[in-house]
Coordinates of C-alpha atoms in Angstrom, one line a residue:
X1 CA 0.0 0.0 0.1
X2 CA 1.4 3.4 -1.0
X3 CA 1.6 6.0 1.8
X4 CA 2.4 9.6 1.1
X5 CA 4.9 11.7 3.1
X6 CA 3.4 13.8 5.9
X7 CA 4.0 17.0 4.0
X8 CA 1.4 16.0 1.5
X9 CA -1.3 16.2 4.1
X10 CA -1.2 20.0 4.2
X11 CA -1.2 20.2 0.4
X12 CA -4.2 17.9 0.2
X13 CA -6.0 19.8 3.0
X14 CA -6.2 22.9 0.9
X15 CA -8.7 21.2 -1.4
X16 CA -11.0 19.9 1.2
X17 CA -14.2 21.7 2.5
X18 CA -13.1 24.0 5.3
X19 CA -9.4 23.1 4.8
X20 CA -8.3 26.6 3.7
X21 CA -10.1 28.3 6.7
X22 CA -8.6 25.7 9.1
X23 CA -5.1 26.4 7.9
X24 CA -5.7 30.2 8.2
X25 CA -7.0 30.0 11.7
X26 CA -4.2 27.6 12.8
X27 CA -1.4 29.5 10.9
X28 CA 0.2 31.4 13.9
X29 CA -0.4 28.6 16.5
X30 CA 2.1 25.9 17.4
X31 CA -0.5 23.8 19.3
X32 CA -3.0 22.8 16.5
X33 CA -2.8 19.5 14.8
X34 CA -4.8 17.5 12.3
X35 CA -5.2 14.0 13.7
X36 CA -6.8 10.6 13.4
X37 CA -8.8 9.3 10.5
X38 CA -8.3 12.5 8.5
X39 CA -4.5 12.1 8.5
X40 CA -4.8 8.4 7.8
X41 CA -7.0 9.0 4.8
X42 CA -5.0 11.9 3.3
X43 CA -1.8 9.8 3.6
X44 CA -3.6 7.0 1.7
X45 CA -4.8 9.4 -1.0
X46 CA -8.4 9.1 0.2
X47 CA -10.9 11.9 0.9
X48 CA -11.7 12.0 4.6
X49 CA -15.3 12.2 5.7
X50 CA -14.6 14.8 8.3
X51 CA -11.6 16.6 9.8
X52 CA -10.4 16.0 13.3
X53 CA -8.3 18.7 15.0
X54 CA -6.7 18.9 18.4
X55 CA -5.7 22.1 20.2
X56 CA -3.5 22.7 23.3
X57 CA -4.9 23.4 26.7
X58 CA -4.0 23.1 30.3
X59 CA -6.1 22.2 33.4
X60 CA -7.4 25.8 33.7
X61 CA -8.3 26.2 29.9
X62 CA -9.3 22.6 29.1
X63 CA -13.1 23.1 28.8
X64 CA -12.7 26.2 26.6
X65 CA -9.7 25.7 24.4
X66 CA -11.5 23.7 21.7
X67 CA -14.7 25.8 21.8
X68 CA -12.7 29.1 21.4
X69 CA -10.8 27.7 18.4
X70 CA -14.1 26.3 16.9
X71 CA -15.8 29.7 17.3
X72 CA -12.9 31.4 15.3
X73 CA -13.2 28.7 12.7
X74 CA -17.0 29.0 12.5
X75 CA -16.6 32.8 12.0
X76 CA -14.0 32.3 9.2
X77 CA -16.3 29.8 7.5
X78 CA -19.5 32.0 8.0
X79 CA -21.2 29.2 9.7
X80 CA -24.3 31.0 11.1
X81 CA -25.1 28.4 13.8
X82 CA -21.6 28.7 15.3
X83 CA -20.0 25.7 17.0
X84 CA -21.7 22.9 18.9
X85 CA -19.8 22.7 22.2
X86 CA -19.3 20.0 24.8
X87 CA -17.3 21.5 27.7
X88 CA -17.2 18.3 29.7
X89 CA -15.1 16.6 27.1
X90 CA -13.3 19.7 25.8
X91 CA -14.8 19.3 22.3
X92 CA -16.6 21.4 19.8
X93 CA -18.1 20.7 16.3
X94 CA -18.3 23.1 13.4
X95 CA -20.7 21.7 10.8
X96 CA -22.2 23.1 7.6
X97 CA -23.7 22.0 4.3
X98 CA -20.8 20.1 2.7
X99 CA -18.4 19.9 5.7
X100 CA -17.7 19.0 9.3
X101 CA -14.7 19.8 11.6
X102 CA -14.4 18.3 15.0
X103 CA -12.2 20.1 17.5
X104 CA -11.0 18.7 20.7
X105 CA -8.7 19.9 23.5
X106 CA -5.6 17.6 23.7
X107 CA -6.5 15.2 26.4
X108 CA -5.9 12.0 28.5
X109 CA -8.6 9.5 29.3
X110 CA -9.2 6.9 31.9
X111 CA -12.2 4.5 32.2
X112 CA -13.7 4.1 35.7
X113 CA -15.5 0.9 34.5
X114 CA -15.6 -1.3 31.3
X115 CA -17.7 0.5 28.7
X116 CA -18.2 3.6 30.8
X117 CA -17.8 7.1 29.5
X118 CA -14.2 8.2 30.1
X119 CA -13.0 10.6 32.7
X120 CA -11.0 13.2 30.8
X121 CA -8.4 15.8 31.7
X122 CA -5.9 18.0 29.9
X123 CA -3.2 15.7 28.4
X124 CA 0.2 15.9 26.7
X125 CA 0.7 15.5 23.0
X126 CA 1.7 11.8 23.6
X127 CA -1.2 11.1 25.9
X128 CA -3.6 12.4 23.3
X129 CA -2.2 10.1 20.7
X130 CA -2.1 7.1 23.1
X131 CA -5.9 7.4 23.9
X132 CA -6.9 6.6 20.4
X133 CA -8.3 3.3 19.0
X134 CA -5.8 1.9 16.5
X135 CA -2.3 2.8 15.6
X136 CA -3.2 3.9 12.1
X137 CA -5.5 6.6 13.7
X138 CA -2.7 7.8 16.0
X139 CA -0.9 10.0 13.6
X140 CA -0.9 13.9 13.9
X141 CA 0.4 16.6 11.6
X142 CA 1.0 20.2 12.9
X143 CA -1.0 22.8 11.0
X144 CA 0.7 26.1 12.0
X145 CA 3.5 27.9 13.7
X146 CA 7.2 27.1 13.3
X147 CA 6.6 23.4 13.4
X148 CA 4.0 23.4 10.5
X149 CA 4.0 20.2 8.7
X150 CA 5.7 18.2 11.5
X151 CA 4.3 14.7 11.9
X152 CA 4.0 12.6 15.1
X153 CA 2.8 9.0 15.5
X154 CA 2.8 6.2 18.0
X155 CA 5.2 3.3 17.4
X156 CA 4.1 1.1 14.5
X157 CA 1.6 3.6 13.2
X158 CA 3.2 4.3 9.8
X159 CA 4.4 0.7 9.2
X160 CA 0.9 -0.5 10.1
X161 CA -0.6 2.0 7.6
X162 CA 1.8 0.9 4.8
X163 CA 1.0 -2.8 5.5
X164 CA -2.8 -2.2 5.9
X165 CA -2.9 -3.5 9.5
X166 CA -5.3 -2.7 12.3
X167 CA -3.5 -2.8 15.8
X168 CA -4.9 -1.6 19.1
X169 CA -2.7 0.6 21.3
X170 CA -3.0 -1.3 24.6
X171 CA -4.3 -4.6 26.1
X172 CA -7.5 -3.2 27.5
X173 CA -8.6 -1.2 24.5
X174 CA -11.8 -3.2 23.7
X175 CA -12.6 -3.6 27.4
X176 CA -12.5 0.1 27.9
X177 CA -14.5 1.0 24.9
X178 CA -16.3 -2.0 23.3
X179 CA -17.5 0.2 20.4
X180 CA -13.9 -0.2 19.0
X181 CA -14.9 -3.6 17.9
X182 CA -17.5 -2.0 15.7
X183 CA -15.0 0.4 14.4
X184 CA -12.5 -2.4 13.7
X185 CA -15.1 -4.1 11.6
X186 CA -16.0 -0.9 9.7
X187 CA -12.3 0.0 9.1
X188 CA -11.7 -3.5 7.8
X189 CA -14.5 -3.3 5.4
X190 CA -14.0 0.3 4.2
X191 CA -10.2 0.3 4.1
X192 CA -9.5 -3.3 3.2
X193 CA -7.1 -3.6 6.2
X194 CA -6.4 -6.9 8.0
X195 CA -6.4 -7.2 11.8
X196 CA -3.1 -7.8 13.5
X197 CA -3.0 -11.2 15.2
X198 CA -2.7 -10.0 18.8
X199 CA -5.5 -7.5 18.2
X200 CA -7.7 -10.2 16.8
X201 CA -7.0 -12.3 19.9
X202 CA -7.9 -9.5 22.2
X203 CA -11.1 -8.9 20.2

């Protein structure tokens, strides 16, 4: 499977709904990244269904970091309804006819019980990648500032993407969030990826 270099993500982002506005709002910031399925799809030459963005925030600003960025983005896009905000999880959604951008404050998660909603807190860049479902979705590309175009990924992410492999990030992945089983099935069907052996055993 052919995987593009991370620099191509920014180039391809220009042609997507909301991509130009997103790059403009993020241009002067070092703490904004495109992450997850959008990066995966762009690296594979596919068109993502939506764009997922993370922004920086600390314990004091966790609830508001993503909504504030989303409001700026909604203004730039002339989205009259603004952003749909969820302060508990530090997220906001900008949606309009033809496009959708999800914004989240960079976070860490813990699960008080199997299948429960996670407890969330402000997290580091690494913690935010490590909370994701599969390695191929744990890739981020910086959108602005002096680190624009820089890519980060968990171990095995890029090789798994090249080999078309689905691998969970930790042993309790499916116990913490059983909906990851459904996502695994969906990714396998839509992307044509195979499930890595240990991940299949955990499932």
